[in-house]
DNA sequence: CTCGATGCAAAATTTTTGCAGTCCC
DNA sequence: GGGACTGCAAAAATTTTGCATCGAG
């Protein structure tokens, strides 16, 4: 069943590429497959490693060139939590707005639904006469003992 | 009067350095003075330029080594809006929590009071059993025509 | 076949660091 | 005078890019 779900996403990805007139290459498929294998957030370098396990011809450059496509296709989300590198995660169709809680002790990232925020940010931006494109709420926190 | 206010902050900075057993050097003073001259957000490179106008012996390394001090002293705030470099701004004692609205058209950063958010983020993190260290709300938006 | 896509390595960009010399206290 | 501080340039670290080659359609 897991595999069926993954196949569903792969199909969506292939359709996205086709609709944009982009080519369906082994490398792009390997990178996307690799992204789906992560249960937690991953970095570009993590993704390169796992993609190479599927197709060892995948290069770092192609990973970096593919990430914007995956984001544009809405199948991957980018998470900038203020580190020098970015995190990514497969976007399993979570429709509601999510806030991130980042633990400074264990570096774990919790994502929690915060549907109210969407309204709040929109209201704030519209007061300035701007059109909202996106928003994020990040809480930096510290685990006392047993969070990890 | 502007100058008097600035002098007040400079005094605070000198006291901060002394209390930490750090030395009061011309370079550190020039960098801090330069930071106070900005009316808008600035980057490390902006700060280097302006600090060099006050003391041309200031090096890039010293700017980068001073920024953490200025942040720790609570006289400067760091703003990571997801670009590859960071923004900074003199922290003129704004006590309330502020959200940032970043325009993708003109790159302008608006800061608005959002005191409610502080409570919201805290509540969310505490539900996870974590202690809040800090938080930020960022809205990415687009100006239609006359915002800049 | 054609042109988009890739791999490689070099470049770019921001920030950090090692080291020898400087100057605050 | 001693050790914190600085400047310089090289190093880090992540991401981007130029170019020759490859391969999807």
PDB file of N, CA and C in Angstrom, chain A residues 55-113:
ATOM      1  N   UNK A  55      20.154   5.531  -8.278  1.00  0.00           N
ATOM      2  CA  UNK A  55      20.769   5.738  -9.595  1.00  0.00           C
ATOM      3  C   UNK A  55      22.085   6.471  -9.358  1.00  0.00           C
ATOM      4  N   UNK A  56      23.177   5.727  -9.437  1.00  0.00           N
ATOM      5  CA  UNK A  56      24.440   6.328  -9.012  1.00  0.00           C
ATOM      6  C   UNK A  56      25.001   7.350 -10.002  1.00  0.00           C
ATOM      7  N   UNK A  57      24.238   7.612 -11.049  1.00  0.00           N
ATOM      8  CA  UNK A  57      24.699   8.651 -11.974  1.00  0.00           C
ATOM      9  C   UNK A  57      24.189  10.036 -11.551  1.00  0.00           C
ATOM     10  N   UNK A  58      23.362  10.078 -10.514  1.00  0.00           N
ATOM     11  CA  UNK A  58      22.804  11.364 -10.087  1.00  0.00           C
ATOM     12  C   UNK A  58      23.897  12.260  -9.518  1.00  0.00           C
ATOM     13  N   UNK A  59      23.954  13.461 -10.012  1.00  0.00           N
ATOM     14  CA  UNK A  59      24.967  14.398  -9.526  1.00  0.00           C
ATOM     15  C   UNK A  59      24.348  15.450  -8.611  1.00  0.00           C
ATOM     16  N   UNK A  60      25.226  16.057  -7.857  1.00  0.00           N
ATOM     17  CA  UNK A  60      24.784  17.108  -6.941  1.00  0.00           C
ATOM     18  C   UNK A  60      24.077  18.228  -7.710  1.00  0.00           C
ATOM     19  N   UNK A  61      24.625  18.579  -8.843  1.00  0.00           N
ATOM     20  CA  UNK A  61      24.037  19.666  -9.636  1.00  0.00           C
ATOM     21  C   UNK A  61      22.597  19.353 -10.023  1.00  0.00           C
ATOM     22  N   UNK A  62      22.358  18.118 -10.388  1.00  0.00           N
ATOM     23  CA  UNK A  62      21.004  17.749 -10.805  1.00  0.00           C
ATOM     24  C   UNK A  62      20.035  17.785  -9.632  1.00  0.00           C
ATOM     25  N   UNK A  63      20.517  17.407  -8.467  1.00  0.00           N
ATOM     26  CA  UNK A  63      19.661  17.516  -7.288  1.00  0.00           C
ATOM     27  C   UNK A  63      19.252  18.972  -7.097  1.00  0.00           C
ATOM     28  N   UNK A  64      20.235  19.854  -7.146  1.00  0.00           N
ATOM     29  CA  UNK A  64      19.920  21.273  -6.945  1.00  0.00           C
ATOM     30  C   UNK A  64      19.065  21.827  -8.076  1.00  0.00           C
ATOM     31  N   UNK A  65      19.208  21.264  -9.259  1.00  0.00           N
ATOM     32  CA  UNK A  65      18.382  21.745 -10.366  1.00  0.00           C
ATOM     33  C   UNK A  65      16.985  21.157 -10.306  1.00  0.00           C
ATOM     34  N   UNK A  66      16.833  20.034  -9.635  1.00  0.00           N
ATOM     35  CA  UNK A  66      15.518  19.386  -9.563  1.00  0.00           C
ATOM     36  C   UNK A  66      14.657  19.913  -8.418  1.00  0.00           C
ATOM     37  N   UNK A  67      15.296  20.336  -7.357  1.00  0.00           N
ATOM     38  CA  UNK A  67      14.533  20.767  -6.188  1.00  0.00           C
ATOM     39  C   UNK A  67      13.510  21.863  -6.516  1.00  0.00           C
ATOM     40  N   UNK A  68      13.885  22.878  -7.280  1.00  0.00           N
ATOM     41  CA  UNK A  68      12.877  23.895  -7.618  1.00  0.00           C
ATOM     42  C   UNK A  68      11.684  23.323  -8.385  1.00  0.00           C
ATOM     43  N   UNK A  69      11.930  22.310  -9.191  1.00  0.00           N
ATOM     44  CA  UNK A  69      10.834  21.677  -9.918  1.00  0.00           C
ATOM     45  C   UNK A  69       9.891  20.969  -8.960  1.00  0.00           C
ATOM     46  N   UNK A  70      10.485  20.246  -8.016  1.00  0.00           N
ATOM     47  CA  UNK A  70       9.668  19.510  -7.056  1.00  0.00           C
ATOM     48  C   UNK A  70       8.850  20.461  -6.198  1.00  0.00           C
ATOM     49  N   UNK A  71       9.435  21.600  -5.910  1.00  0.00           N
ATOM     50  CA  UNK A  71       8.715  22.583  -5.109  1.00  0.00           C
ATOM     51  C   UNK A  71       7.589  23.208  -5.926  1.00  0.00           C
ATOM     52  N   UNK A  72       7.916  23.532  -7.177  1.00  0.00           N
ATOM     53  CA  UNK A  72       6.907  24.149  -8.040  1.00  0.00           C
ATOM     54  C   UNK A  72       5.736  23.200  -8.272  1.00  0.00           C
ATOM     55  N   UNK A  73       6.036  21.920  -8.324  1.00  0.00           N
ATOM     56  CA  UNK A  73       4.979  20.945  -8.568  1.00  0.00           C
ATOM     57  C   UNK A  73       4.169  20.671  -7.307  1.00  0.00           C
ATOM     58  N   UNK A  74       4.611  21.301  -6.213  1.00  0.00           N
ATOM     59  CA  UNK A  74       3.879  21.195  -4.953  1.00  0.00           C
ATOM     60  C   UNK A  74       3.986  19.810  -4.308  1.00  0.00           C
ATOM     61  N   UNK A  75       4.980  19.044  -4.734  1.00  0.00           N
ATOM     62  CA  UNK A  75       5.145  17.702  -4.179  1.00  0.00           C
ATOM     63  C   UNK A  75       6.175  17.712  -3.054  1.00  0.00           C
ATOM     64  N   UNK A  76       6.972  18.756  -3.022  1.00  0.00           N
ATOM     65  CA  UNK A  76       7.986  18.911  -1.981  1.00  0.00           C
ATOM     66  C   UNK A  76       7.842  20.312  -1.396  1.00  0.00           C
ATOM     67  N   UNK A  77       8.068  20.405  -0.102  1.00  0.00           N
ATOM     68  CA  UNK A  77       8.046  21.720   0.532  1.00  0.00           C
ATOM     69  C   UNK A  77       9.451  22.098   0.966  1.00  0.00           C
ATOM     70  N   UNK A  78       9.777  23.373   0.888  1.00  0.00           N
ATOM     71  CA  UNK A  78      11.065  23.849   1.361  1.00  0.00           C
ATOM     72  C   UNK A  78      10.888  24.453   2.737  1.00  0.00           C
ATOM     73  N   UNK A  79      11.833  24.150   3.633  1.00  0.00           N
ATOM     74  CA  UNK A  79      11.748  24.658   4.995  1.00  0.00           C
ATOM     75  C   UNK A  79      13.026  25.365   5.359  1.00  0.00           C
ATOM     76  N   UNK A  80      12.940  26.653   5.524  1.00  0.00           N
ATOM     77  CA  UNK A  80      14.123  27.407   5.928  1.00  0.00           C
ATOM     78  C   UNK A  80      13.998  27.723   7.404  1.00  0.00           C
ATOM     79  N   UNK A  81      14.760  27.014   8.210  1.00  0.00           N
ATOM     80  CA  UNK A  81      14.654  27.224   9.652  1.00  0.00           C
ATOM     81  C   UNK A  81      15.829  28.026  10.187  1.00  0.00           C
ATOM     82  N   UNK A  82      16.462  28.774   9.296  1.00  0.00           N
ATOM     83  CA  UNK A  82      17.490  29.692   9.761  1.00  0.00           C
ATOM     84  C   UNK A  82      18.873  29.085   9.845  1.00  0.00           C
ATOM     85  N   UNK A  83      18.993  27.824   9.444  1.00  0.00           N
ATOM     86  CA  UNK A  83      20.340  27.253   9.377  1.00  0.00           C
ATOM     87  C   UNK A  83      20.963  27.702   8.050  1.00  0.00           C
ATOM     88  N   UNK A  84      22.205  27.332   7.859  1.00  0.00           N
ATOM     89  CA  UNK A  84      22.842  27.797   6.625  1.00  0.00           C
ATOM     90  C   UNK A  84      22.402  26.974   5.414  1.00  0.00           C
ATOM     91  N   UNK A  85      21.888  25.796   5.671  1.00  0.00           N
ATOM     92  CA  UNK A  85      21.331  24.989   4.589  1.00  0.00           C
ATOM     93  C   UNK A  85      19.820  24.883   4.794  1.00  0.00           C
ATOM     94  N   UNK A  86      19.118  24.417   3.779  1.00  0.00           N
ATOM     95  CA  UNK A  86      17.663  24.329   3.873  1.00  0.00           C
ATOM     96  C   UNK A  86      17.215  22.889   4.078  1.00  0.00           C
ATOM     97  N   UNK A  87      16.047  22.735   4.682  1.00  0.00           N
ATOM     98  CA  UNK A  87      15.444  21.420   4.812  1.00  0.00           C
ATOM     99  C   UNK A  87      14.318  21.288   3.797  1.00  0.00           C
ATOM    100  N   UNK A  88      14.014  20.040   3.474  1.00  0.00           N
ATOM    101  CA  UNK A  88      12.904  19.763   2.566  1.00  0.00           C
ATOM    102  C   UNK A  88      12.082  18.623   3.158  1.00  0.00           C
ATOM    103  N   UNK A  89      10.852  18.515   2.697  1.00  0.00           N
ATOM    104  CA  UNK A  89      10.074  17.345   3.084  1.00  0.00           C
ATOM    105  C   UNK A  89       9.015  17.090   2.031  1.00  0.00           C
ATOM    106  N   UNK A  90       8.681  15.809   1.860  1.00  0.00           N
ATOM    107  CA  UNK A  90       7.642  15.442   0.900  1.00  0.00           C
ATOM    108  C   UNK A  90       6.331  16.028   1.393  1.00  0.00           C
ATOM    109  N   UNK A  91       5.617  16.646   0.499  1.00  0.00           N
ATOM    110  CA  UNK A  91       4.391  17.337   0.879  1.00  0.00           C
ATOM    111  C   UNK A  91       3.211  16.401   0.699  1.00  0.00           C
ATOM    112  N   UNK A  92       2.919  15.643   1.741  1.00  0.00           N
ATOM    113  CA  UNK A  92       1.863  14.650   1.643  1.00  0.00           C
ATOM    114  C   UNK A  92       0.493  15.298   1.761  1.00  0.00           C
ATOM    115  N   UNK A  93       0.263  16.240   0.889  1.00  0.00           N
ATOM    116  CA  UNK A  93      -1.070  16.843   0.783  1.00  0.00           C
ATOM    117  C   UNK A  93      -1.630  17.406   2.080  1.00  0.00           C
ATOM    118  N   UNK A  94      -0.775  17.890   2.949  1.00  0.00           N
ATOM    119  CA  UNK A  94      -1.345  18.519   4.129  1.00  0.00           C
ATOM    120  C   UNK A  94      -1.886  19.877   3.715  1.00  0.00           C
ATOM    121  N   UNK A  95      -3.162  20.023   3.890  1.00  0.00           N
ATOM    122  CA  UNK A  95      -3.829  21.200   3.341  1.00  0.00           C
ATOM    123  C   UNK A  95      -3.774  22.396   4.282  1.00  0.00           C
ATOM    124  N   UNK A  96      -3.721  22.127   5.562  1.00  0.00           N
ATOM    125  CA  UNK A  96      -3.790  23.232   6.509  1.00  0.00           C
ATOM    126  C   UNK A  96      -2.419  23.873   6.704  1.00  0.00           C
ATOM    127  N   UNK A  97      -2.444  25.103   7.110  1.00  0.00           N
ATOM    128  CA  UNK A  97      -1.211  25.825   7.386  1.00  0.00           C
ATOM    129  C   UNK A  97      -0.514  25.187   8.579  1.00  0.00           C
ATOM    130  N   UNK A  98       0.811  25.078   8.478  1.00  0.00           N
ATOM    131  CA  UNK A  98       1.545  24.465   9.570  1.00  0.00           C
ATOM    132  C   UNK A  98       2.615  25.398  10.119  1.00  0.00           C
ATOM    133  N   UNK A  99       2.705  25.381  11.423  1.00  0.00           N
ATOM    134  CA  UNK A  99       3.769  26.123  12.083  1.00  0.00           C
ATOM    135  C   UNK A  99       4.885  25.149  12.423  1.00  0.00           C
ATOM    136  N   UNK A 100       6.104  25.653  12.481  1.00  0.00           N
ATOM    137  CA  UNK A 100       7.228  24.798  12.851  1.00  0.00           C
ATOM    138  C   UNK A 100       7.741  25.163  14.229  1.00  0.00           C
ATOM    139  N   UNK A 101       7.967  24.144  15.024  1.00  0.00           N
ATOM    140  CA  UNK A 101       8.625  24.339  16.311  1.00  0.00           C
ATOM    141  C   UNK A 101       9.983  23.655  16.210  1.00  0.00           C
ATOM    142  N   UNK A 102      11.043  24.442  16.329  1.00  0.00           N
ATOM    143  CA  UNK A 102      12.391  23.916  16.158  1.00  0.00           C
ATOM    144  C   UNK A 102      13.086  23.855  17.502  1.00  0.00           C
ATOM    145  N   UNK A 103      13.512  22.668  17.874  1.00  0.00           N
ATOM    146  CA  UNK A 103      14.205  22.515  19.159  1.00  0.00           C
ATOM    147  C   UNK A 103      15.689  22.816  18.974  1.00  0.00           C
ATOM    148  N   UNK A 104      16.193  23.750  19.767  1.00  0.00           N
ATOM    149  CA  UNK A 104      17.594  24.126  19.637  1.00  0.00           C
ATOM    150  C   UNK A 104      18.516  23.097  20.268  1.00  0.00           C
ATOM    151  N   UNK A 105      17.962  22.221  21.103  1.00  0.00           N
ATOM    152  CA  UNK A 105      18.765  21.162  21.701  1.00  0.00           C
ATOM    153  C   UNK A 105      19.010  20.038  20.706  1.00  0.00           C
ATOM    154  N   UNK A 106      17.923  19.466  20.215  1.00  0.00           N
ATOM    155  CA  UNK A 106      18.052  18.237  19.440  1.00  0.00           C
ATOM    156  C   UNK A 106      17.838  18.469  17.953  1.00  0.00           C
ATOM    157  N   UNK A 107      17.610  19.727  17.544  1.00  0.00           N
ATOM    158  CA  UNK A 107      17.452  20.039  16.124  1.00  0.00           C
ATOM    159  C   UNK A 107      16.225  19.414  15.488  1.00  0.00           C
ATOM    160  N   UNK A 108      15.376  18.839  16.317  1.00  0.00           N
ATOM    161  CA  UNK A 108      14.182  18.227  15.760  1.00  0.00           C
ATOM    162  C   UNK A 108      13.203  19.327  15.324  1.00  0.00           C
ATOM    163  N   UNK A 109      12.459  19.056  14.276  1.00  0.00           N
ATOM    164  CA  UNK A 109      11.457  20.008  13.802  1.00  0.00           C
ATOM    165  C   UNK A 109      10.077  19.393  13.946  1.00  0.00           C
ATOM    166  N   UNK A 110       9.238  20.036  14.726  1.00  0.00           N
ATOM    167  CA  UNK A 110       7.854  19.587  14.858  1.00  0.00           C
ATOM    168  C   UNK A 110       6.988  20.458  13.966  1.00  0.00           C
ATOM    169  N   UNK A 111       6.051  19.840  13.295  1.00  0.00           N
ATOM    170  CA  UNK A 111       5.121  20.651  12.506  1.00  0.00           C
ATOM    171  C   UNK A 111       3.721  20.450  13.044  1.00  0.00           C
ATOM    172  N   UNK A 112       3.080  21.558  13.283  1.00  0.00           N
ATOM    173  CA  UNK A 112       1.752  21.475  13.883  1.00  0.00           C
ATOM    174  C   UNK A 112       0.776  22.337  13.106  1.00  0.00           C
ATOM    175  N   UNK A 113      -0.469  21.896  13.079  1.00  0.00           N
ATOM    176  CA  UNK A 113      -1.496  22.662  12.376  1.00  0.00           C
ATOM    177  C   UNK A 113      -1.749  23.981  13.087  1.00  0.00           C
TER     178      UNK A 113
END
